[in-house]
Amino acid sequence: MAELTKEAHELTVSLDWRERHVSTIRMLRLYARTFARNGSAMLGLGLVLLFLTTAAIGPYFVPFPDDATGSVHIERKLQPPDAVHWFGTDEVGNDVFTRVIVGARVTLQIACIITGVAMLIGIPLGMIAGYMGGWVQEVIMRITDVFLSVPGLMLAIAIVGALGPGIVNAMVALSLVWWPGYVRLVQAKTLSLKNEIYVDAARSMGAGSLRIVFVHLLPNCTSPIIVKASMDMGMAILGAASLGFLGLGAQPPFPEWGAMISVARTYLPDWWWYSFFPGTAIVITVLGFNLLGDGLRDILDPKHRE
Amino acid sequence: MTDQPLLSVRDFRLEFDTFDGVYRAIDGVNFDLIPGESLGIVGETGCGKSVTAKSILGLVPTPPARVVSGQILYNGEDLLTVGEERLRALRGVEIAMIFQDPMTYLNPVFTIGQQLVDVILAHQRWRPSEQRLNRAQARDHAIDMLSRVHLPNPERQLDAYPHQLSGGMRQRVLIAQALSGNPRLLIADEPTTALDVTIQAQILDLIAELMGEFDLSVILISHDLGVVASLCQRVVVMYAGQVVEDASVTRLFSEPGHPYTQGLLKAVPHPGRAASTLSGIPGTLPNLYDPPAGCRFQSRCAHAMPMCTTVPPLYAVADGQRVACHLHAPEASRAGVA
Amino acid sequence: MRTEYDGKQGVLMRKLFKLTLVAGVAAAVLATVSPAVDAFERRNGQKIMVMAQRQAVPIMDPSIKYDASIRTMQQAMYDGLMKYTGTPPTVTPWLAERFEASDDGLTYTFYLVKNAKFHNGDPVTAEAVRWSFARTLKLGKGPAWMLNAFLKAENIKAVDDHTVSFTLDRSFAPFTSFLPWWYIMNPAQVMANEVDGDMGQKWLIDHEAGSGPYKLRRVEQGTLYELERVQDYWKGHKGPLGGIIYKLIRESSAQRAALMKGEADISTGLSPDEFDQLAKIKGMVTSTEPALTAFGIKFNTQGKYTSDKNLRKAVAYAFDYDALVKIYNGRAVLQTSPFTDSIKGKVNVPNMPRQDLAKAKEYLAKSQWPTGGIELEYVYVQGLEEERLMGLVLIDNLKDLNITVKMVPLTWANMVARGSKKETSPDMIAIFATPVSTDPDAVAIQYHPSSHGAYYGVHFYDNPEVTKLIEEARFTGEWEKRAPLYAKIQQMITDDQPEIFGMMRERRIVYRDWVKGFEYSPVRMTEEVDLYPMYIE
Amino acid sequence: MIRFTFKRLMLMVLMLLGLLAITFTISHIVPADPAALAAGPDANVEMIERYRVEYGLDRPLAEQFLVYLGKLLSGDWGKSIHTTRPVWDDLVTYFPNTVELVVFSIAIAVLFGIPLGIVAAVNQNRPIDHVIRVLTVTGVAMPMFWLGLMAQLFFALKLGWFPLGGRIEMMTDPPQAITHLLLVDALLNGHFGTFVDALHHMVLPAVALCFPALASIIRVNRAEMLETLKQDYIVNARAQGLSTFRIVAVYALRNAMLPTMAMIGLRFGWMLGGTVLIETVFDWPGIGLYAVQAAISSDFEPIMGATIVLGFFFMLTNLLIDMIYGTLDPRVREQV
Amino acid sequence: MLELRNLSVHFDVSKRGKGKTIVRAVNGINLNIGRGEAVALVGESGSGKSTVGKAALRLVDTTDGHILLDGVDITHLERGRQMPLRRKAQMVFQDPHSALNPRMNILRSVAEPLILHTALRGQALTRRVIELLEIVGLQAQFLYRYQHELSGGQKQRVCIARAIALNPDLLVLDEPTSALDVSVQAQILEFLKTLQSDLGLTFLFISHNLAVVRYLCSRVAVMYLGRIVEEGATETVFTTPKHPYTQALLSAVPWPEATQPKGHAPLVGDIPSPVNPPSGCSFHTRCPFARERCRAEAPTWRALAPDHLVACHFAEDLAAS
C-alpha cells in the first residue's frame, strides 16, 4: 500500500505547468467570466487600461513634450481648443492636452506611492496586531484609532502645512493618513482568520507564528486588500488632487491634475477648458478605479457575489 | 380522516438558472399527504428535500429558480399558480413552517415578543373583522403560544432577544410562532439538526404533542433516519431531486425497496447495537447540471442494468410501499425492455 | 437577479417614491426663493459700498499689524497726524494742521486741528497723540520698527491740548514721511477695555477707538466687516455714502462674478487676465495707475550658489524681461534702476541687464559652475498668480544655462520667515517691495545690512562701500548733496546684481461706474484703497 | 448605557491626548521659525526674540507640550501667531458654521441615501437601479471641490438660483448669538427671513459636500439590503405570512442599517475633511477654511485648536453612532 | 500513551471593566489512553470535549493538572520545544472544509507537516504526498486541486493524510464525520477503523454521535459540563450505563428503525452555562433522580467495576432500580 504505484509516479513527473495549475487556471477563467459579465466592471477595467496605457506611452506621443516640464509661450496663452491644441492652452501658452496626458503618468506614480506606502505600513502592523493580540494589539489599534479620530484630509493638511507644500510632502502626508485604514482592514481580517480551523491545524503541525502569519494568513487576506487597494488608487488620486487644489500639493509646472485645476480655477468660467479637461481626467480615472474595485469585490468577495 | 390528500405534490420539477448552467434540482417529485398524517422526507445533502418543502410555500426565490412543471395541490388549490397574495394568506394560517437553525431564522435585532406579535397581527388580516385581535390581545396570544410550547417564563421571554435564548428555546419560539395562526399543516425542515440529542428529543416530543393538540398534519424533513423514524408514520426517500421510495416507516426499515434506501440503512451506525461492519455507498452524487438519463442512482447502484437509463416510475410494491426502481418492475416489462 | 418581492413591490415603491418626492419638492421650493439683486445695497435709505476682497482683516489694532487689507480698514477708522495723498505722493498734514522741525532736525512740533473728535465724542488731544505713539512703541509691533531706533516714548510730550512735540535721538530726514503709518487712538476708550494689562490689545482686535470718517458697525470674522459713516466727521465727507461693507470673497472667479452681478462695487487683487476681462465690460471703471512698488527676484548673496556674482549676472542676463510685461498684459514697465520711478533722486542706470543669452553664458563660464548643472530654488507667495508665472518664465529661461529651477510657493509669512536668516534664505525670492516713503532712503536702506532679515533684506547684500554711502546720504540734510550719493548707490547696487531688477506694475483696481471719488496714491500698499473720498452717485 | 457612554468618554479623553501629541509633534517640525513669522516682515532680531519668549518657543518641545496642555485645561487655547487673535474666539466664531453645514449635509445624505438604497435593492437590475448606481459611482469618483465649483458655476453664476457663497446675505444682521448656530439662533430670535436666507445659502455647499457621502450611503444600504433580504430570518418572516412592505421597511432595514450606520460614521469623517474644500470654494466661514489658512501660514495653535475641535466633534458623533448602534442591535448593547 | 491528570482548562473571556468571566471548559478530568487504543470522548455541545482534545495537543493552555505523552510531562512545554510532540500526536478536525487552507492546493496542504519536520523537498516531497494520498484512497490527480473542488469525504481524507504524514502515534479526531452525509460517513469510519489497526494508531475520538462511537471505539468517556461522568469499555457503558446522564443521552438518540428504544424520557431544560456551573453534581439541575446531597456535594470519581468508572453518588441505587 505504501509503495508508490508506477503510474502515479509518472503522473507527477509528466505533469506540465498547465496541468499543475489547472485549478488556478479554472479559477481565473471563472473570475474572468464573472468579470466579463459585469458591464460596469468591464467599463472600469477599460478606463483603467486606458489610463495605464496613457501613462505608459502617452508622454512619447504628445504634440508638445516641452510644455509638460514648464515652458512659456505667452504669445499663445489661453487659446480655446482647436485642431492644434485639442484641449486649448493654459495661462502661459502650454498645451493642455500635453499636460493632461503627461499628468496621467504623474498621477499614476502618486497613486501607486501613496497606496504602496500605506500598504507597506498598514499590512504588517495589521497582521501583527490581529495575530499577536494582547497589549501589542491594544497599542497598535489605539494609535490607529487616534489617526482615524480626525478627518484624514484635515490631518493631511496639518502635516503638509507643517512640512510645506509640494508633491513629495503631499504624498508623505497622504501616506501618513492612509495606512490606518489598512491596519483596520487587515487586523479585522486576521482576527477572524486566526480562528479558522486551518490555522489551528497549522499550529497543531508545529508551524511557528511567522509561518502562520505569512504562509497561512496573508494569502487569505489578499482579496480584500486588492479590492481596497484598487479603490484607494482612486481615492489617493482624489486626495492628492484635493491637496493640489488647496495649493498644498504638487506645484506648477509639475503637470499634476489637481494642481492644474488649482491654478485653472481662477480662470473659470471664461477659460473653462483649462480646468475642465484635467477635472474630467480625474473623474474618469477615479471612476475607472472605483468600478474596477467594485468588480473585483464582486468576484473576490463571495459575500457580495450575486 | 378522509383519504382525500391535504397536500399533493405532482410531477414537480424545478431548475435553477445559475452561472454555470441550468441546475436541475428537482426532477419529478410525487407524494401525497393525508390529513392528520406525519410524513417524513429523508435524503442526503443536495437531494432537494428542502427546496421541495420551501416550494410548497413559494419561498424559493424565482429567479434563479424556475418551476418547470408540476402541481402542488393544497386542498385542490395549485400553490404554484395562485400568486404571492394568496400564498401570503395561506402562510402561517393554513400552512406553517419551521426551519433548521433556530438562530439564523430569528431576526437578531428584534425581541421574541415583537416578532411573535408581528406575525400574529399579520394573520389578523385574513380573519373576519369581528374576530381580529388587537395588539394587546396579540400579546396575550403570544404568551399563550409560548406556554403551549413549554417555554418557561413566557411573559419574561417576550422581551428577550434571540441570542439570549438557548437553541432549544429558540426552536420552541419558532414553533410557537409557526403555530400561532393555528395552521393545519406544519412543515418542519430539519428542525433538530442544529440541536443536541437531549434537546432534539425534547423538540421531537413537543412536535408529537402539538400534532394532537392542534390537529396538525406534519411534513418532517430530515437527513437522519432515526429522527424520521421516531416521529413519522410514512417516509419519502429522496435522491438527487427524485423520490426513490415512499413507504410506511415499518415497511421502510424492514423491507427497503430501493438500492439507495438499502445502502443508506447499511451506512448508518446503530447506537443500540454492537458494532458489526458499516458500508458506505460508493461513488458520489451525479452532476445535476448534466444529470444522467433515467435513474439518477444508476452510477452508484450495484444492481444497475441497461433498463436504468429510462426513468423508473414509482412501482407499487406492497402495503402502500412504492419504489422508483426497475428492480421492482413487473417481470414482463423488465424482460420487455431488456 | 430580480428579487422575490414582486408582489408588494408596487406599494413599497410608491411609498418610498412619495417620500423622496416630498423632500425633492421642498429642496426645489427653497431653491427658487432667490432674493433679487440690486445694483447697490442700501441700509436705512443710504447707499452702501461693497468691496469684494480676498484678504481678511483679522486684526484692526493700529499698534499691532498693518498690511494692505488691514490698512484699508484702519485708514477709514483712524486718522494719523499725516496722510499720503495724490500722485506723485505727498505727505499732507491731517490731524496735525501743521508742524515745525527744529534746525538740528531733532525736535518736531505738531499743532493739531481743534475740531477733531473721536467716535465717542471725546476730542482728539495732544495727550491722545502722545499716548498712541507711546503705546505702539511700547508694544513693539506693527509700525514700531519705523521709529523705535531713534524715538523714545518718553521723548514725546503733550505741550498743550493741541500741541505735541517729538524729540528724536538723532536727526532723521524722512521722519515725517513715516507718520502716515501711525494712527491715533482714544486712550480713554482703549484703557476702559483693558484686560490683564494688555493695553486693550484684545479689545482692539475687532473694535476701534478712532476719529476717522467711518466707524465699525459690525465684524463677522472671516465673512465681512461693515463700516458706518461718521456723520459729523471733523473733516467732512466728499459725497453721499452710508457705509462700506468689506466682504471676503476668496475665490477670484467668485470675486469677479460678484462685481459683474452688482453684488460688489469695487475689487482689487484680480489677475491681469481677469482684470482685462472685466475692463471690457460696460459699467466697469478701472484704475491702472503706476505704483511705487518694485518687483524683483532677490538672490541670497550669501547663499550656496548665489553668493557667486557671476552666476547672479548670468541668471540676470538669461531672464526674459519682456515676459514680465507680457504677464501683465502690458500693464507694467521695466525698472531702469534699483529705485522705482516715483522715488526722489532716481536715475536711469546704464547697462541694466536685459535678456542676452551670449552674455549670460559668458558670465556663467566665469562662475564656479561654468556648465550649470545646478538647481536653484525660487520662492514665491502662494496664490500670487503673477509670481508663479514669473517662476515659469525663469524655469524656461534657465534651461538654456542648464540650470533647473525648483518652484516653492509659501505664504507670505512663511516666506519672510525663511528669508529672515541667511542660512535659510532661498536662492531666489520674488518680492514686491513697496517703500513706505518716497524718500530715496526708504529704498536705499533696503540694501543696508540693517535690513537683513526683513522681507526686503532677504538678499543679505553687504557691500561695505555701499553701506557707507547709504549712511552718509541718510543723515545728510541738503538734497543737492544727497542726490549724487544716491545716483552712485544706484549704479553700485546694479553692478553687484543682488537681485534681478524687475518692473513696476500698474495697480489694478476695478469698480462700478457709480462709484465716485476714487483717489490714487502710489505709496499705498498694493491692494490698499483709501475709502475716505469715495462715494456712490 | 450610561456606563457605556462614560467609558467611551474616558477613552475619548485618551484619544484626544494622543491626537494632541500627534498634531503637536507635526506642527512643531515646521521648517520656518514661528517666532519670526509672528514678529512680522519688518521685525528685527530683538523683536523676534521678544515673540519667542512671549509664546514660550524658547523652551524644549516636551515642556512646550505640557505647558500647552496646562493652558488648554485652564481654558486658554492660545492665540494665533498670525493674526494674534485668541484661538478660542476664532473657534467659537467658525466652528458652529461648520457644524451646521455638516449636519445639514449628512441629514440630506441620510434622508435621501437610505430610501434610494432601498429602492435600488428592491429593484435590483432594473432601470431605476442602474440609474441610481450610475449616480453613486460618479458621486464617489467626483472630486468634491470640482463638483462644488461646477455647481457654483451652473446654479449660482449661470442660473442665479443660489448665492455664490457665504453664510447669509451680507446686508442681514445676524441674530443675537445664543447657540452660535445661525439657523437655531435665527429661529430663537424669531427672524424667520434670516433663517430661510441662511438655509438658502446652505443648499449648494451642503449638496456638494454630501454627494460622495450620499453615494456611499446608497451603495452600502443597497448592498446590505440585498444581503439582508437573503437572510434566513427574512425567509422565516415570509413563511409566517408577513407583508413585503413590513419585511423590507422594518425587518430587513433595521438589520441593514447596522453597516449603513458604520458607513455614515465613516463618511461623516470624510465630510468633516471635505468641508475644507467646500468651505474654500463657497467662502463658508467655517473651521475648515480657518484650519487651511492656519495650516498654510504654519500657525500652529489654530491648527491644533481646529484639529482638537474637529477630532472631538468626530469622536462625539462616533459615540452617538455607537449609541444608535446599541439601540438598533441588542447584541452590541450587551457586549459593552 | 496519553495521560491526563486532573486536567482543567479555563478561559478568561472577561471584558474590561465587567468583572471576571471564566468559562470552565474542562474541570479536573482524568483519562488514560493506552497505546493502540481507540478511546471516545462523548458529550453534548458545551461539555468541553473538544477542549480536552486541543489541550492534549497543547493547542490551548491548561489551567491546572498535567498532560503526559509517553510518560513525558508536556503540560508546560514551550513553543520552541513542541516539535517532537507534533511528530507524535496529530489532529483531525471536525469540518474538513475549513481545516484546509483555501489558498493552498492539496499538495501544499499535505506537504505542510513534511516541510516543517523533514528535509523532504521537491520531487521527493511530491512523491511522499502521493504516497500519503494513496494510503487514504485518493489518486494523484488531486495533487493540484484546491479544497473547494473536492467533496466532503475527499477533503476529510486529505486531512487524515496530512495528519498521518509524520507517522504519529496518537491521532486526536475531533468529530471527524459530523459534517458528512451518512453514506460518506460510513466510508470514513470504515477507513479509520482499518487505519487504526493497520498502523497501530492510538485514537482519541471526540464525538457527540453515540452510534459512531459505538462502532469505532473500544472505550468511552462521557463528559458533561467539563467533567467526565462515566468511563468504561464501550459495550459496558452502552449496555449498562450507570450515570443518569449517560442513560438519558442513550435514550434520547433515536434509532434508525421502526421501533424506538424503550424508557424514552427526555431530559428537561438546557445544559447550564460553563461560566456558572451548578454546585455539587453539575448534572443535578436536570437529573430526574437528584436529591439534596447532589446539590451540595460533588460526587467522587469511583470505580464500579474494574473498567467502569462513574461520578454519581447514587450510581448503585440507580443501577439497581
XYZ file of N, CA, C and O in Angstrom, chain A residues 114 153 174 178 234-244:
60
model
N 1.326 56.432 -2.803
C 0.510 56.617 -1.600
C -0.071 55.284 -1.134
O 0.096 54.883 0.011
N -8.319 64.169 5.585
C -7.865 65.311 4.796
C -7.364 66.428 5.709
O -6.363 67.083 5.438
N -0.293 62.211 2.788
C -1.407 61.313 2.463
C -1.082 59.880 2.871
O -1.942 59.164 3.382
N -3.119 57.485 5.421
C -3.795 56.409 4.692
C -3.619 55.044 5.347
O -4.463 54.180 5.249
N -7.995 55.218 -6.624
C -8.871 56.330 -6.968
C -8.926 57.373 -5.873
O -8.816 58.570 -6.115
N -9.070 56.879 -4.636
C -9.191 57.814 -3.514
C -7.898 58.619 -3.334
O -7.927 59.803 -3.001
N -6.757 57.958 -3.546
C -5.478 58.652 -3.393
C -5.344 59.744 -4.448
O -4.852 60.839 -4.173
N -5.825 59.431 -5.652
C -5.786 60.451 -6.700
C -6.628 61.647 -6.275
O -6.216 62.806 -6.394
N -7.813 61.339 -5.727
C -8.677 62.425 -5.245
C -7.995 63.208 -4.124
O -8.048 64.446 -4.095
N -7.361 62.469 -3.211
C -6.699 63.133 -2.091
C -5.596 64.057 -2.566
O -5.510 65.219 -2.151
N -4.754 63.528 -3.465
C -3.645 64.345 -3.967
C -4.188 65.552 -4.726
O -3.675 66.662 -4.595
N -5.258 65.311 -5.483
C -5.844 66.417 -6.232
C -6.429 67.460 -5.289
O -6.330 68.666 -5.542
N -7.024 66.989 -4.184
C -7.606 67.929 -3.227
C -6.519 68.809 -2.622
O -6.693 70.019 -2.489
N -5.409 68.174 -2.241
C -4.313 68.967 -1.690
C -3.786 69.919 -2.755
O -3.476 71.078 -2.477
N -3.680 69.401 -3.981
C -3.238 70.253 -5.079
C -4.172 71.439 -5.244
O -3.746 72.576 -5.426
